[in-house]
Amino acid sequence: MGYAARITGIGSAFPEKHLSNEELTRMLAHHDVETSEKWILDRTGIRERRVANVENEAETNSSLGARAARKALKMAGRKADDIDQIIYATCSPDTLLPSTACWLQKKIGASNAWAMDINAACSGFIYGLVTAQQFILSGQARTILVVGGEVLSQITNWSDRSSCIIFGDGAGAVIVERVPAGSRQRILSSHLTSNGSLSMLFYVPAGGSNLEVTPERYAKNLHKMRMNGREIFKVAVRTLTECALRTLEKRRLSIERLDWFVPHQANLRIIEAVANRLAFPMDRVLVNLERYGNTSAATIPSALDEAVRDGRIREGQTILLDAFGAGLTAGAVLLRW
Ligand code: UT7
């Protein structure tokens, strides 16, 4: 008998502090960086984001992930001991070593699991979900926790107005379980892609093994994210559209049959451009970036969680998840909820 993979529980968690565009504009003015509430809202669709206080143990990346994971476990009706694998998608890990997945494992007490991180930046949750599905299809796992969590505020260059305005902190988590092949509620298809030749469009120059953080490099913010937003914007619209179509094509499903489209939340103009290219109505696109900004690997699971909990998403609905990010990476997953 073959297997399929199904999401049985979902949860999300955010830090307490809200940082509105108005507060951010004031904060940047102190550093002689000019922006405005109107520019940020008009060009991105973001009104506010959450910012973690990492001095508070409850708001580290793995702690946000643990909070999201506990909610997902509760919805799935599972205990931490039931988890046999943890996949943590992040590009802002608690520590370079060990993985954030291991820190989270300790926090939730998932003593029967093995744990690892995936870094595919904003596509991380999609990469993690597809990886989890493969372990389930091969029969090697029954219950997998997939988390997308970020504390991007720690690697944001707050003196670069063209990037710092979009990022935020948060986490989302799902429990993925083995179900019989052919079950109605399951992951239906996926498509992953990356283009390493575009790595320089979005990267953190120092802090890896290539370039140590020295006081001089620290002063130049080389340990923070550098992003060519304008170029990424163009690639993002094209790639998100392609990934969506390839994933639908694999199931021979026409886009009209979709109930919900859940794109990565980086910029409302990117989301609208993709919906427009797909000829898909915006009232069936999940958007929550006005309240959280771009939380990278956390955007898709947290937007999905919100819609599941407020009743917009119902059992049996067909949903397409679609992300892109640094790498440049991209990927989509089609599933029946
Ligand atoms: O998560 C995945 C990876 N990242 C992304 O998906 C980001 C994708 N890109 C974007 O979302 C957009 O490119 C940004 C929001 C980052 C920037 O918006 P944009 O419309 O592409 O602006 P731009 O960089 O082309 O800049 C347009 C103008 C420039 O002025 P000039 O040269 O036309 O005089 C910038 O200097 O806007 C200026 N500008 C700003 N003005 C006020 C850039 N940032 C700001 C700012 N406030 N914060």
GROMACS .gro file of C-alpha atoms and ligand atoms in nm:
model
  385
    1MET     CA    1   0.000   0.000   0.000
    2GLY     CA    2   0.134   0.346  -0.086
    3TYR     CA    3   0.126   0.658   0.124
    4ALA     CA    4   0.032   1.023   0.088
    5ALA     CA    5   0.115   1.324   0.307
    6ARG     CA    6  -0.143   1.549   0.468
    7ILE     CA    7  -0.126   1.858   0.688
    8THR     CA    8  -0.323   1.775   1.004
    9GLY     CA    9  -0.238   2.074   1.224
   10ILE     CA   10  -0.118   2.431   1.190
   11GLY     CA   11  -0.013   2.717   1.418
   12SER     CA   12   0.170   3.049   1.420
   13ALA     CA   13   0.335   3.287   1.665
   14PHE     CA   14   0.459   3.646   1.655
   15PRO     CA   15   0.659   3.869   1.889
   16GLU     CA   16   0.464   4.119   2.098
   17LYS     CA   17   0.610   4.441   1.966
   18HIS     CA   18   0.430   4.605   1.672
   19LEU     CA   19   0.640   4.848   1.467
   20SER     CA   20   0.415   5.069   1.256
   21ASN     CA   21   0.530   5.256   0.945
   22GLU     CA   22   0.499   5.575   1.146
   23GLU     CA   23   0.728   5.447   1.423
   24LEU     CA   24   0.971   5.306   1.167
   25THR     CA   25   0.981   5.638   0.982
   26ARG     CA   26   1.061   5.818   1.309
   27MET     CA   27   1.323   5.558   1.402
   28LEU     CA   28   1.496   5.592   1.062
   29ALA     CA   29   1.490   5.973   1.083
   30HIS     CA   30   1.714   5.943   1.392
   31HIS     CA   31   1.970   5.777   1.163
   32ASP     CA   32   1.923   6.040   0.890
   33VAL     CA   33   1.742   5.789   0.668
   34GLU     CA   34   1.453   5.947   0.485
   35THR     CA   35   1.129   5.763   0.416
   36SER     CA   36   0.757   5.814   0.478
   37GLU     CA   37   0.455   5.616   0.596
   38LYS     CA   38   0.292   5.681   0.261
   39TRP     CA   39   0.590   5.559   0.055
   40ILE     CA   40   0.610   5.234   0.250
   41LEU     CA   41   0.236   5.165   0.228
   42ASP     CA   42   0.205   5.263  -0.141
   43ARG     CA   43   0.512   5.068  -0.257
   44THR     CA   44   0.476   4.758  -0.040
   45GLY     CA   45   0.124   4.733   0.110
   46ILE     CA   46   0.280   4.695   0.457
   47ARG     CA   47   0.136   4.895   0.751
   48GLU     CA   48   0.327   4.737   1.038
   49ARG     CA   49   0.552   4.445   1.128
   50ARG     CA   50   0.645   4.261   1.448
   51VAL     CA   51   0.993   4.287   1.596
   52ALA     CA   52   1.134   4.030   1.839
   53ASN     CA   53   1.316   4.116   2.158
   54VAL     CA   54   1.580   3.844   2.150
   55GLU     CA   55   1.694   3.935   2.501
   56ASN     CA   56   1.365   3.774   2.598
   57GLU     CA   57   1.407   3.396   2.569
   58ALA     CA   58   1.039   3.368   2.468
   59GLU     CA   59   1.104   3.564   2.147
   60THR     CA   60   1.405   3.392   1.997
   61ASN     CA   61   1.350   3.223   1.661
   62SER     CA   62   1.324   2.871   1.809
   63SER     CA   63   1.090   2.994   2.085
   64LEU     CA   64   0.852   3.148   1.832
   65GLY     CA   65   0.878   2.822   1.635
   66ALA     CA   66   0.805   2.622   1.950
   67ARG     CA   67   0.492   2.827   2.022
   68ALA     CA   68   0.368   2.774   1.667
   69ALA     CA   69   0.456   2.402   1.687
   70ARG     CA   70   0.257   2.350   2.010
   71LYS     CA   71  -0.052   2.502   1.847
   72ALA     CA   72  -0.008   2.281   1.540
   73LEU     CA   73   0.034   1.971   1.760
   74LYS     CA   74  -0.283   2.059   1.950
   75MET     CA   75  -0.485   2.096   1.629
   76ALA     CA   76  -0.348   1.763   1.500
   77GLY     CA   77  -0.428   1.594   1.832
   78ARG     CA   78  -0.065   1.481   1.867
   79LYS     CA   79   0.197   1.502   2.140
   80ALA     CA   80   0.558   1.612   2.095
   81ASP     CA   81   0.666   1.250   2.145
   82ASP     CA   82   0.472   1.151   1.832
   83ILE     CA   83   0.699   1.360   1.607
   84ASP     CA   84   0.965   1.156   1.433
   85GLN     CA   85   1.123   1.433   1.228
   86ILE     CA   86   1.163   1.812   1.263
   87ILE     CA   87   1.240   2.035   0.966
   88TYR     CA   88   1.307   2.399   1.050
   89ALA     CA   89   1.316   2.639   0.757
   90THR     CA   90   1.504   2.957   0.842
   91CYS     CA   91   1.771   3.195   0.717
   92SER     CA   92   1.802   3.369   1.056
   93PRO     CA   93   1.893   3.075   1.281
   94ASP     CA   94   1.928   3.110   1.659
   95THR     CA   95   2.292   3.004   1.616
   96LEU     CA   96   2.498   2.888   1.317
   97LEU     CA   97   2.557   2.570   1.516
   98PRO     CA   98   2.363   2.372   1.625
   99SER     CA   99   2.054   2.398   1.407
  100THR     CA  100   1.748   2.593   1.518
  101ALA     CA  101   1.559   2.263   1.477
  102CYS     CA  102   1.766   2.116   1.763
  103TRP     CA  103   1.700   2.416   1.989
  104LEU     CA  104   1.329   2.378   1.916
  105GLN     CA  105   1.343   2.003   1.977
  106LYS     CA  106   1.468   2.070   2.329
  107LYS     CA  107   1.199   2.333   2.391
  108ILE     CA  108   0.904   2.118   2.289
  109GLY     CA  109   1.055   1.793   2.419
  110ALA     CA  110   1.023   1.595   2.094
  111SER     CA  111   1.257   1.326   2.219
  112ASN     CA  112   1.181   1.069   1.946
  113ALA     CA  113   1.257   1.301   1.654
  114TRP     CA  114   1.565   1.378   1.448
  115ALA     CA  115   1.600   1.742   1.357
  116MET     CA  116   1.753   1.957   1.084
  117ASP     CA  117   1.737   2.305   0.934
  118ILE     CA  118   1.671   2.398   0.573
  119ASN     CA  119   1.788   2.730   0.434
  120ALA     CA  120   1.599   2.824   0.121
  121ALA     CA  121   1.527   3.176   0.250
  122CYS     CA  122   1.169   3.283   0.180
  123SER     CA  123   1.099   2.955  -0.007
  124GLY     CA  124   1.210   2.758   0.300
  125PHE     CA  125   0.866   2.648   0.416
  126ILE     CA  126   0.779   2.512   0.071
  127TYR     CA  127   1.114   2.330   0.048
  128GLY     CA  128   1.054   2.191   0.399
  129LEU     CA  129   0.702   2.076   0.320
  130VAL     CA  130   0.811   1.896   0.003
  131THR     CA  131   1.103   1.734   0.192
  132ALA     CA  132   0.863   1.616   0.463
  133GLN     CA  133   0.633   1.472   0.197
  134GLN     CA  134   0.922   1.271   0.048
  135PHE     CA  135   1.009   1.112   0.384
  136ILE     CA  136   0.644   1.020   0.427
  137LEU     CA  137   0.607   0.878   0.075
  138SER     CA  138   0.921   0.666   0.122
  139GLY     CA  139   0.774   0.517   0.440
  140GLN     CA  140   1.052   0.654   0.663
  141ALA     CA  141   0.836   0.888   0.868
  142ARG     CA  142   0.479   0.906   0.995
  143THR     CA  143   0.461   1.243   1.167
  144ILE     CA  144   0.678   1.542   1.075
  145LEU     CA  145   0.689   1.893   1.217
  146VAL     CA  146   0.773   2.157   0.957
  147VAL     CA  147   0.842   2.509   1.086
  148GLY     CA  148   0.911   2.830   0.898
  149GLY     CA  149   1.051   3.079   1.148
  150GLU     CA  150   1.254   3.400   1.127
  151VAL     CA  151   1.394   3.680   1.337
  152LEU     CA  152   1.497   3.890   1.040
  153SER     CA  153   1.515   4.210   1.248
  154GLN     CA  154   1.856   4.083   1.366
  155ILE     CA  155   1.998   4.074   1.013
  156THR     CA  156   1.815   4.378   0.876
  157ASN     CA  157   2.029   4.675   0.780
  158TRP     CA  158   1.826   4.950   0.946
  159SER     CA  159   2.016   5.219   0.758
  160ASP     CA  160   1.914   5.084   0.415
  161ARG     CA  161   1.570   5.229   0.344
  162SER     CA  162   1.522   5.023   0.028
  163SER     CA  163   1.523   4.695   0.222
  164CYS     CA  164   1.455   4.752   0.595
  165ILE     CA  165   1.095   4.859   0.539
  166ILE     CA  166   0.971   4.516   0.428
  167PHE     CA  167   1.092   4.266   0.688
  168GLY     CA  168   0.933   4.132   1.007
  169ASP     CA  169   0.965   3.847   1.259
  170GLY     CA  170   0.742   3.546   1.323
  171ALA     CA  171   0.691   3.171   1.285
  172GLY     CA  172   0.443   2.924   1.140
  173ALA     CA  173   0.434   2.547   1.182
  174VAL     CA  174   0.250   2.246   1.043
  175ILE     CA  175   0.222   1.880   1.135
  176VAL     CA  176   0.248   1.661   0.826
  177GLU     CA  177   0.123   1.304   0.862
  178ARG     CA  178   0.117   0.980   0.669
  179VAL     CA  179  -0.225   0.893   0.522
  180PRO     CA  180  -0.319   0.618   0.275
  181ALA     CA  181  -0.241   0.694  -0.091
  182GLY     CA  182  -0.544   0.837  -0.264
  183SER     CA  183  -0.680   1.004   0.052
  184ARG     CA  184  -0.881   1.306  -0.046
  185GLN     CA  185  -0.702   1.550   0.189
  186ARG     CA  186  -0.335   1.545   0.091
  187ILE     CA  187  -0.050   1.715  -0.090
  188LEU     CA  188  -0.134   1.680  -0.460
  189SER     CA  189   0.173   1.811  -0.642
  190SER     CA  190   0.470   2.042  -0.613
  191HIS     CA  191   0.745   2.211  -0.808
  192LEU     CA  192   1.079   2.336  -0.674
  193THR     CA  193   1.341   2.541  -0.854
  194SER     CA  194   1.645   2.757  -0.783
  195ASN     CA  195   1.880   2.977  -0.982
  196GLY     CA  196   2.214   3.014  -0.805
  197SER     CA  197   2.344   3.251  -1.071
  198LEU     CA  198   2.122   3.518  -0.911
  199SER     CA  199   2.259   3.469  -0.557
  200MET     CA  200   2.413   3.816  -0.549
  201LEU     CA  201   2.071   3.981  -0.576
  202PHE     CA  202   2.000   3.903  -0.210
  203TYR     CA  203   2.264   3.792   0.037
  204VAL     CA  204   2.442   3.848   0.367
  205PRO     CA  205   2.809   3.916   0.280
  206ALA     CA  206   2.978   3.848   0.617
  207GLY     CA  207   2.931   3.607   0.906
  208GLY     CA  208   2.959   3.285   0.707
  209SER     CA  209   3.289   3.104   0.649
  210ASN     CA  210   3.365   3.324   0.347
  211LEU     CA  211   3.402   3.647   0.535
  212GLU     CA  212   3.454   3.687   0.907
  213VAL     CA  213   3.280   3.976   1.083
  214THR     CA  214   3.558   4.219   1.177
  215PRO     CA  215   3.492   4.559   1.343
  216GLU     CA  216   3.537   4.729   1.002
  217ARG     CA  217   3.292   4.496   0.831
  218TYR     CA  218   3.054   4.529   1.123
  219ALA     CA  219   3.061   4.909   1.085
  220LYS     CA  220   2.971   4.867   0.717
  221ASN     CA  221   2.678   4.637   0.806
  222LEU     CA  222   2.824   4.351   0.599
  223HIS     CA  223   2.667   4.105   0.843
  224LYS     CA  224   2.320   4.229   0.740
  225MET     CA  225   2.097   4.154   0.440
  226ARG     CA  226   2.178   4.320   0.107
  227MET     CA  227   1.898   4.316  -0.145
  228ASN     CA  228   1.852   4.444  -0.498
  229GLY     CA  229   1.478   4.485  -0.456
  230ARG     CA  230   1.401   4.615  -0.802
  231GLU     CA  231   1.566   4.319  -0.980
  232ILE     CA  232   1.418   4.063  -0.740
  233PHE     CA  233   1.075   4.212  -0.798
  234LYS     CA  234   1.089   4.132  -1.171
  235VAL     CA  235   1.223   3.779  -1.125
  236ALA     CA  236   0.972   3.714  -0.846
  237VAL     CA  237   0.667   3.795  -1.056
  238ARG     CA  238   0.787   3.572  -1.340
  239THR     CA  239   0.900   3.283  -1.119
  240LEU     CA  240   0.596   3.276  -0.892
  241THR     CA  241   0.371   3.265  -1.198
  242GLU     CA  242   0.575   2.984  -1.357
  243CYS     CA  243   0.587   2.775  -1.038
  244ALA     CA  244   0.212   2.810  -0.990
  245LEU     CA  245   0.137   2.699  -1.345
  246ARG     CA  246   0.386   2.408  -1.341
  247THR     CA  247   0.239   2.277  -1.015
  248LEU     CA  248  -0.119   2.299  -1.139
  249GLU     CA  249  -0.017   2.137  -1.468
  250LYS     CA  250   0.124   1.833  -1.286
  251ARG     CA  251  -0.230   1.762  -1.161
  252ARG     CA  252  -0.391   1.888  -1.482
  253LEU     CA  253  -0.589   2.127  -1.266
  254SER     CA  254  -0.711   2.453  -1.415
  255ILE     CA  255  -0.665   2.761  -1.203
  256GLU     CA  256  -1.041   2.825  -1.177
  257ARG     CA  257  -1.069   2.509  -0.967
  258LEU     CA  258  -0.849   2.659  -0.694
  259ASP     CA  259  -1.022   2.781  -0.380
  260TRP     CA  260  -0.724   2.974  -0.240
  261PHE     CA  261  -0.389   3.103  -0.361
  262VAL     CA  262  -0.133   3.163  -0.083
  263PRO     CA  263   0.171   3.347  -0.219
  264HIS     CA  264   0.482   3.449  -0.025
  265GLN     CA  265   0.412   3.787   0.136
  266ALA     CA  266   0.695   4.016   0.025
  267ASN     CA  267   0.520   4.303  -0.147
  268LEU     CA  268   0.150   4.353  -0.227
  269ARG     CA  269   0.244   4.474  -0.576
  270ILE     CA  270   0.420   4.143  -0.647
  271ILE     CA  271   0.115   3.948  -0.524
  272GLU     CA  272  -0.123   4.157  -0.737
  273ALA     CA  273   0.097   4.124  -1.045
  274VAL     CA  274   0.108   3.744  -1.009
  275ALA     CA  275  -0.269   3.716  -0.948
  276ASN     CA  276  -0.320   3.931  -1.254
  277ARG     CA  277  -0.095   3.711  -1.471
  278LEU     CA  278  -0.273   3.400  -1.346
  279ALA     CA  279  -0.611   3.570  -1.401
  280PHE     CA  280  -0.699   3.472  -1.043
  281PRO     CA  281  -0.929   3.697  -0.834
  282MET     CA  282  -0.762   3.885  -0.544
  283ASP     CA  283  -1.053   3.802  -0.310
  284ARG     CA  284  -0.932   3.440  -0.311
  285VAL     CA  285  -0.568   3.531  -0.247
  286LEU     CA  286  -0.460   3.519   0.119
  287VAL     CA  287  -0.283   3.841   0.214
  288ASN     CA  288  -0.169   3.933   0.565
  289LEU     CA  289   0.148   4.129   0.493
  290GLU     CA  290  -0.013   4.461   0.589
  291ARG     CA  291   0.015   4.345   0.955
  292TYR     CA  292   0.335   4.140   0.953
  293GLY     CA  293   0.551   4.248   0.658
  294ASN     CA  294   0.779   3.992   0.496
  295THR     CA  295   0.860   3.721   0.753
  296SER     CA  296   1.040   3.507   0.492
  297ALA     CA  297   0.990   3.133   0.562
  298ALA     CA  298   0.705   3.218   0.803
  299THR     CA  299   0.476   3.406   0.563
  300ILE     CA  300   0.294   3.111   0.405
  301PRO     CA  301   0.228   2.895   0.715
  302SER     CA  302   0.119   3.198   0.919
  303ALA     CA  303  -0.117   3.331   0.650
  304LEU     CA  304  -0.259   2.981   0.611
  305ASP     CA  305  -0.298   2.940   0.988
  306GLU     CA  306  -0.492   3.263   1.016
  307ALA     CA  307  -0.735   3.159   0.741
  308VAL     CA  308  -0.783   2.809   0.885
  309ARG     CA  309  -0.858   2.948   1.230
  310ASP     CA  310  -1.100   3.220   1.112
  311GLY     CA  311  -1.290   2.968   0.901
  312ARG     CA  312  -1.207   3.100   0.553
  313ILE     CA  313  -1.030   2.773   0.470
  314ARG     CA  314  -1.256   2.469   0.500
  315GLU     CA  315  -1.203   2.096   0.469
  316GLY     CA  316  -1.181   1.970   0.112
  317GLN     CA  317  -1.073   2.303  -0.040
  318THR     CA  318  -0.794   2.314  -0.295
  319ILE     CA  319  -0.505   2.547  -0.211
  320LEU     CA  320  -0.190   2.653  -0.393
  321LEU     CA  321   0.111   2.772  -0.190
  322ASP     CA  322   0.376   2.963  -0.387
  323ALA     CA  323   0.705   3.119  -0.272
  324PHE     CA  324   1.034   3.268  -0.391
  325GLY     CA  325   1.337   3.401  -0.209
  326ALA     CA  326   1.712   3.449  -0.189
  327GLY     CA  327   1.907   3.197  -0.393
  328LEU     CA  328   1.708   3.269  -0.592
  329THR     CA  329   1.486   2.984  -0.481
  330ALA     CA  330   1.120   2.924  -0.561
  331GLY     CA  331   0.859   2.655  -0.520
  332ALA     CA  332   0.490   2.575  -0.504
  333VAL     CA  333   0.274   2.310  -0.340
  334LEU     CA  334  -0.081   2.218  -0.436
  335LEU     CA  335  -0.288   2.051  -0.167
  336ARG     CA  336  -0.639   1.961  -0.062
  337TRP     CA  337  -0.710   2.083   0.291
  338UT7     O1  338   1.131   3.812   0.021
  338UT7     C1  339   1.189   3.791  -0.101
  338UT7     C2  340   1.290   3.888  -0.143
  338UT7     N1  341   1.258   4.027  -0.148
  338UT7     C3  342   1.157   4.082  -0.219
  338UT7     O2  343   1.068   4.020  -0.265
  338UT7     C4  344   1.162   4.229  -0.243
  338UT7     C5  345   1.113   4.264  -0.378
  338UT7     N2  346   1.124   4.406  -0.404
  338UT7     C6  347   1.043   4.498  -0.349
  338UT7     O3  348   0.953   4.467  -0.274
  338UT7     C7  349   1.065   4.641  -0.389
  338UT7     O4  350   1.166   4.646  -0.486
  338UT7     C8  351   1.102   4.735  -0.271
  338UT7     C9  352   0.983   4.757  -0.181
  338UT7    C10  353   1.216   4.676  -0.190
  338UT7    C11  354   1.143   4.872  -0.324
  338UT7     O5  355   1.038   4.925  -0.404
  338UT7     P1  356   1.063   4.973  -0.554
  338UT7     O6  357   0.936   5.027  -0.601
  338UT7     O7  358   1.127   4.864  -0.631
  338UT7     O8  359   1.164   5.093  -0.531
  338UT7     P2  360   1.308   5.116  -0.597
  338UT7     O9  361   1.411   5.041  -0.520
  338UT7    O10  362   1.300   5.098  -0.745
  338UT7    O11  363   1.324   5.271  -0.569
  338UT7    C12  364   1.238   5.370  -0.630
  338UT7    C13  365   1.268   5.504  -0.567
  338UT7    C14  366   1.418   5.536  -0.563
  338UT7    O12  367   1.432   5.675  -0.581
  338UT7     P3  368   1.471   5.736  -0.725
  338UT7    O13  369   1.601   5.672  -0.762
  338UT7    O14  370   1.358   5.696  -0.817
  338UT7    O15  371   1.480   5.883  -0.697
  338UT7    C15  372   1.459   5.500  -0.425
  338UT7    O16  373   1.571   5.571  -0.379
  338UT7    O17  374   1.225   5.506  -0.431
  338UT7    C16  375   1.335   5.539  -0.345
  338UT7     N3  376   1.317   5.463  -0.222
  338UT7    C17  377   1.254   5.512  -0.115
  338UT7     N4  378   1.194   5.629  -0.091
  338UT7    C18  379   1.137   5.647   0.028
  338UT7    C19  380   1.359   5.336  -0.196
  338UT7     N5  381   1.323   5.301  -0.072
  338UT7    C20  382   1.257   5.409  -0.020
  338UT7    C21  383   1.196   5.434   0.105
  338UT7     N6  384   1.136   5.553   0.124
  338UT7     N7  385   1.192   5.341   0.204
   0.00000   0.00000   0.00000
